[in-house]
Short mmCIF file of C-alpha atoms in Angstrom, two decimals:
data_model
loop_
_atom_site.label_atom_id
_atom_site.label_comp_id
_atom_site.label_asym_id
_atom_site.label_seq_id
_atom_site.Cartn_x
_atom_site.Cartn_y
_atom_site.Cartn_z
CA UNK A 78 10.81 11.45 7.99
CA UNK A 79 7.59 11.14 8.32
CA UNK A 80 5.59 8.90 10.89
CA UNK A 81 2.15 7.20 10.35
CA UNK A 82 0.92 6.13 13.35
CA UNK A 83 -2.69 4.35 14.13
CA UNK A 84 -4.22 3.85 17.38
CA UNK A 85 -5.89 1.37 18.29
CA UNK A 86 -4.11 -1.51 16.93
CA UNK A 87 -7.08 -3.76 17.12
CA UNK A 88 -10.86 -3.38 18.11
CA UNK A 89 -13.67 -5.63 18.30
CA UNK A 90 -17.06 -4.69 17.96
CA UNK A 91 -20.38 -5.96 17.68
CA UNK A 92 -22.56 -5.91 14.75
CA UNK A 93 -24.47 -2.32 14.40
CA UNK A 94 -22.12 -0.68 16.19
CA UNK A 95 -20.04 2.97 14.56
CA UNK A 96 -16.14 2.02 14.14
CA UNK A 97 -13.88 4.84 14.73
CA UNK A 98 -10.92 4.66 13.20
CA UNK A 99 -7.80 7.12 13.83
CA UNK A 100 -4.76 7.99 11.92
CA UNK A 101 -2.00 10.57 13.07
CA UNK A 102 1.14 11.74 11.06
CA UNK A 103 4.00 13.92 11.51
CA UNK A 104 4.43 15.86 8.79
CA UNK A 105 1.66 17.94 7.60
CA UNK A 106 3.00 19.48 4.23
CA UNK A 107 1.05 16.45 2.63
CA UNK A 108 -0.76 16.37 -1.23
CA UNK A 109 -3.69 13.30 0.23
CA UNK A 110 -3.86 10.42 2.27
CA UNK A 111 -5.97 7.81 1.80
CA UNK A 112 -7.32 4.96 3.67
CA UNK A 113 -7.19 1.32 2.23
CA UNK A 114 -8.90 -2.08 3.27
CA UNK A 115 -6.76 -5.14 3.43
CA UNK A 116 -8.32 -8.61 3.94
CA UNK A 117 -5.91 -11.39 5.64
CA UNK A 118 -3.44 -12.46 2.62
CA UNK A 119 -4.54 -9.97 0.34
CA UNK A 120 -3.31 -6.71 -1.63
CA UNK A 121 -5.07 -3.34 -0.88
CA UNK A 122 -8.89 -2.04 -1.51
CA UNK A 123 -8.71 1.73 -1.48
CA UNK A 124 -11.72 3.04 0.54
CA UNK A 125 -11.22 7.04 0.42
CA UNK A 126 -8.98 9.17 -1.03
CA UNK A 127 -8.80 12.89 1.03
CA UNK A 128 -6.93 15.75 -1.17
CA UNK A 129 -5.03 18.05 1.13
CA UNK A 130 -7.58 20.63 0.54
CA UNK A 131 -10.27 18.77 1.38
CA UNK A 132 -11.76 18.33 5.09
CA UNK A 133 -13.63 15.02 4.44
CA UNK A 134 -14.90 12.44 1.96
CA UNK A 135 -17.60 10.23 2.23
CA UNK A 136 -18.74 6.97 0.32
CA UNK A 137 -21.73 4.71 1.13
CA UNK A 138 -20.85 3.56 5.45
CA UNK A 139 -17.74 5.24 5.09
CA UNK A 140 -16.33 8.89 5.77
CA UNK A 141 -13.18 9.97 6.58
CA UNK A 142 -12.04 13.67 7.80
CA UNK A 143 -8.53 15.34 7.74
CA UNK A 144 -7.20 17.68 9.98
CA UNK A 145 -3.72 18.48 8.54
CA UNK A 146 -2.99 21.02 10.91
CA UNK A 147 -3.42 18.87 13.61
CA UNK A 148 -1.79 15.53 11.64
CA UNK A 149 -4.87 13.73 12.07
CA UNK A 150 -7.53 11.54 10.32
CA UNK A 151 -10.66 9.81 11.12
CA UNK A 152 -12.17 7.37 9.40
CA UNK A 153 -15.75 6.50 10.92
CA UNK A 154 -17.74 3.46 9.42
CA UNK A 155 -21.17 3.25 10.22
CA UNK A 156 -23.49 0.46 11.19
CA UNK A 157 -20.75 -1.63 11.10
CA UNK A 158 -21.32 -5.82 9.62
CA UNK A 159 -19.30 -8.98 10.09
CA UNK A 160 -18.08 -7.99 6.37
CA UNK A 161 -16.34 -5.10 7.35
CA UNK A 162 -13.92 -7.01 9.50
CA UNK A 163 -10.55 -6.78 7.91
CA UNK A 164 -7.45 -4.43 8.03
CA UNK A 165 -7.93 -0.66 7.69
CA UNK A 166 -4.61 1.15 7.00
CA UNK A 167 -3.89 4.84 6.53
CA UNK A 168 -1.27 5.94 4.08
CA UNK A 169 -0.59 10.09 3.57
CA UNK A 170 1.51 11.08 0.86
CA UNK A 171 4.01 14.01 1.26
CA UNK A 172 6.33 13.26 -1.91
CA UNK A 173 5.92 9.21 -1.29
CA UNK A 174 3.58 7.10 -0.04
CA UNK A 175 4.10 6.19 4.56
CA UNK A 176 1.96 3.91 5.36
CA UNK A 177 0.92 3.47 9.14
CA UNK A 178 0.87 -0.22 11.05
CA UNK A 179 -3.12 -0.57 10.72
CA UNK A 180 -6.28 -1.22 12.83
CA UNK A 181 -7.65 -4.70 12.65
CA UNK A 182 -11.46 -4.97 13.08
CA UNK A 183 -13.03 -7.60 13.96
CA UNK A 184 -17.08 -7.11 13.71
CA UNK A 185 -19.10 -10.01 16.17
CA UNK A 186 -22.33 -11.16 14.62
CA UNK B 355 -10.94 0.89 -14.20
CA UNK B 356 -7.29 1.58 -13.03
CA UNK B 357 -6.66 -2.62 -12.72
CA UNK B 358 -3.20 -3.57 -11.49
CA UNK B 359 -2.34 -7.37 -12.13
CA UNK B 360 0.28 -9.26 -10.39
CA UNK B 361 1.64 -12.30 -11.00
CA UNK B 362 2.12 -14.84 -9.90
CA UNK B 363 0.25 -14.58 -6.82
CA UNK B 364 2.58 -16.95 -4.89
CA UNK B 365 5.96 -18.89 -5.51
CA UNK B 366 7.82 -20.81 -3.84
CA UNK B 367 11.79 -20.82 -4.23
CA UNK B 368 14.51 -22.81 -2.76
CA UNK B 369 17.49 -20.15 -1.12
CA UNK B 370 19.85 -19.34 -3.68
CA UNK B 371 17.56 -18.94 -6.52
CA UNK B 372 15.98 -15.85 -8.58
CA UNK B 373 12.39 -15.44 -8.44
CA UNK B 374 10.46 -12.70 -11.14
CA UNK B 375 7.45 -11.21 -10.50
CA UNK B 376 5.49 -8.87 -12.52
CA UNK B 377 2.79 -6.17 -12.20
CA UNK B 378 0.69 -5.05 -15.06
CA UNK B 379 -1.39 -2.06 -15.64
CA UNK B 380 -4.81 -3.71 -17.64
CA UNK B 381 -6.60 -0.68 -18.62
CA UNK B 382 -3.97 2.50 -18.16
CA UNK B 383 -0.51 3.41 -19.26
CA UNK B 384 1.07 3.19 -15.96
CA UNK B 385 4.05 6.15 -16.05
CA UNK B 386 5.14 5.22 -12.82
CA UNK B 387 4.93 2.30 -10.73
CA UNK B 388 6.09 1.28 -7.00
CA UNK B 389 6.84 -1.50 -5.15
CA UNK B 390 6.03 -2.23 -1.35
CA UNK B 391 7.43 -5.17 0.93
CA UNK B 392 5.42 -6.21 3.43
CA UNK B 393 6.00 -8.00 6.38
CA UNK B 394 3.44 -10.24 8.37
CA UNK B 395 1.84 -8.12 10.90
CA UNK B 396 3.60 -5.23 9.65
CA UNK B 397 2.74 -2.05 7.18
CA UNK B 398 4.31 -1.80 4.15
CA UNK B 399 7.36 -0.31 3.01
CA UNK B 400 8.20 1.29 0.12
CA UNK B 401 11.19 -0.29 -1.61
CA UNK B 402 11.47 1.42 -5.05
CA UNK B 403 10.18 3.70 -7.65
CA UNK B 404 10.19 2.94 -11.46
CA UNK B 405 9.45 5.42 -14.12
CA UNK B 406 8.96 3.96 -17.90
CA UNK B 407 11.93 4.36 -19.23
CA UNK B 408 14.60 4.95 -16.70
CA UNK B 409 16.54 3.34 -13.43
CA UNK B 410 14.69 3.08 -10.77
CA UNK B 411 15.17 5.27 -7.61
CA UNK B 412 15.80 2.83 -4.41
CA UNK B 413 14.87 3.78 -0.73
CA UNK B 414 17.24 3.83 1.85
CA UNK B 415 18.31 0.27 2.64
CA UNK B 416 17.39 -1.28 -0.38
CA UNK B 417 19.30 -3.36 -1.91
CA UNK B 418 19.63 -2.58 -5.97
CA UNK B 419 21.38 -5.50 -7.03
CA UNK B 420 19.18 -7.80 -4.96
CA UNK B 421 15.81 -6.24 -5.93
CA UNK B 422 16.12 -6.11 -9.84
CA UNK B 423 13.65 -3.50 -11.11
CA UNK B 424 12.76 -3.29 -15.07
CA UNK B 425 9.79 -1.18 -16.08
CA UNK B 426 10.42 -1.52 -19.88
CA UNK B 427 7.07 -0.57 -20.91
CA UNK B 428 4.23 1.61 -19.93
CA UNK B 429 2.27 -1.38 -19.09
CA UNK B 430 4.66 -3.39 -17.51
CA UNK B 431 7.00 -3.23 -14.88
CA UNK B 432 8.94 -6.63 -13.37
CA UNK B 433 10.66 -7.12 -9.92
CA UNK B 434 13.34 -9.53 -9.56
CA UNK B 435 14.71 -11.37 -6.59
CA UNK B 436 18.07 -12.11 -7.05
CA UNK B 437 19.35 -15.23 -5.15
CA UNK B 438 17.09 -15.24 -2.46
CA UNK B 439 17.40 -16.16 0.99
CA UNK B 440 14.74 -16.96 3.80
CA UNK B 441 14.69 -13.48 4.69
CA UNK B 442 13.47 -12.20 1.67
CA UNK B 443 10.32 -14.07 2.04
CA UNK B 444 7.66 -11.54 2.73
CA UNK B 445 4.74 -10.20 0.56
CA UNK B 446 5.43 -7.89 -2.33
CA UNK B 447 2.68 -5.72 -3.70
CA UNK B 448 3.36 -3.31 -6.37
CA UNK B 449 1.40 -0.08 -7.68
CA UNK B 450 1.22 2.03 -10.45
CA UNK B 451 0.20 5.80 -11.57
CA UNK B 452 -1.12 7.31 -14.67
CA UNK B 453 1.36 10.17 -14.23
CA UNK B 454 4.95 11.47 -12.69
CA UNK B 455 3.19 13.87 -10.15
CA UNK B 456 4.17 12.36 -6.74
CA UNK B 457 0.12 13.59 -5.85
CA UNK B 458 -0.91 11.40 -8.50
CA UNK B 459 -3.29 8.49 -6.77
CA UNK B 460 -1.45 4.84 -6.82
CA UNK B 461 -3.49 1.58 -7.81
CA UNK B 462 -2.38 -1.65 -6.33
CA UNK B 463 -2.27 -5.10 -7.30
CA UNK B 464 -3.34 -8.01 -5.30
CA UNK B 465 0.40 -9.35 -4.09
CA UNK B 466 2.42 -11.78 -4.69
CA UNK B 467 3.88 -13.91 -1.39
CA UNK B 468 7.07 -15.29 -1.58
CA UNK B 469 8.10 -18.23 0.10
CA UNK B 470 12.22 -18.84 0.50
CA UNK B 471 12.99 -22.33 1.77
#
């Protein structure tokens, strides 16, 4: 069965600074995983979307790396703003989609 | 593109009743589609997978006669609650994929939060 986990569970940060987000798993015979935003009472905003061939992806602030071998992924946001607080979960997809517990940001103006 | 709707957003049930909710695909033909529970402060979990056409596949601990699953159309699939209890209330967001690959990227809808009195 495979295991999602993402450490840390919450972080606080001021404004301008990098986040550094981390995601492990268990399994690594994995097709993607993929990183979502989730806003208090809300559904899901997909951020990234890494194929298992792929090492990273990057869009705008945001790029995420994937080191299947190892069962990890990053996902660094740069230059972080009070916008960017909200949920970040991982999710990695072997033949179904685990999702892991998520990191709550919280950026300080 | 790739727009998931779900509605509603939120209901509000007394225990003992059945509550539908529905998730559309607005721009794609949505082959397969999936729906999550999630509970506050927790991740989601998968509860089922729907393919157009046929019975859906359960996970483990799911109850299939509680958690009615139609997905009639390509376009539309419905989840319903079958005389629910306080427990059941929780947050239920549902997906969907343009094909049968399990690879195949998921959308999601917004969620819809269910309240059980």
């Amino acid at each position: 069965k495979q295991e999602v986990t993402q450490i840390p569970a919450a972080l606080s940060v001021p404004e301008g600074e990098n986040l550094v987000l981390n995601c492990s798993f268990t399994d690594s015979a994995i097709y993607n995983l993929q990183w979502f935003r989730q806003d208090p009472g809300k559904g899901l905003t997909s951020l990234l979307l890494i194929q298992s061939s792929q090492r990273e992806q990057t869009s705008g602030r945001l790029n995420a790396s994937l080191d299947k071998s190892s069962g990890r992924s990053t996902l660094y946001i740069a230059a972080s703003q009070p916008g960017d607080s909200a949920t970040y979960l991982c999710a990695v997809n072997d033949y179904k989609l685990s999702f892991g517990a998520g990191t709550t940001v919280t950026v300080r103006a | 593109g790739a727009v998931v709707s779900q509605h509603p957003s939120w209901v509000i049930c007394k225990s003992g009743t059945s509550v539908k909710i529905e998730c559309r695909s607005l721009d794609f033909q949505a082959t397969t589609m999936f729906w999550y529970r999630q509970f506050p402060k927790q991740s989601l979990m998968l509860m089922a997978t729907s393919n157009e056409g046929s019975k859906a596949t359960y996970e483990q601990g799911v109850e299939k006669d509680k958690f009615l699953i139609n997905h009639a159309s390509l376009t539309l699939s419905t989840l319903t609650v079958t005389s629910a209890h306080p427990e059941d209330s929780s947050f239920y967001i549902c997906s969907a994929s343009s094909g049968r690959a399990v690879w195949n990227e998921q959308f999601f809808g917004p969620g819809t939060r269910l309240t059980v009195l």
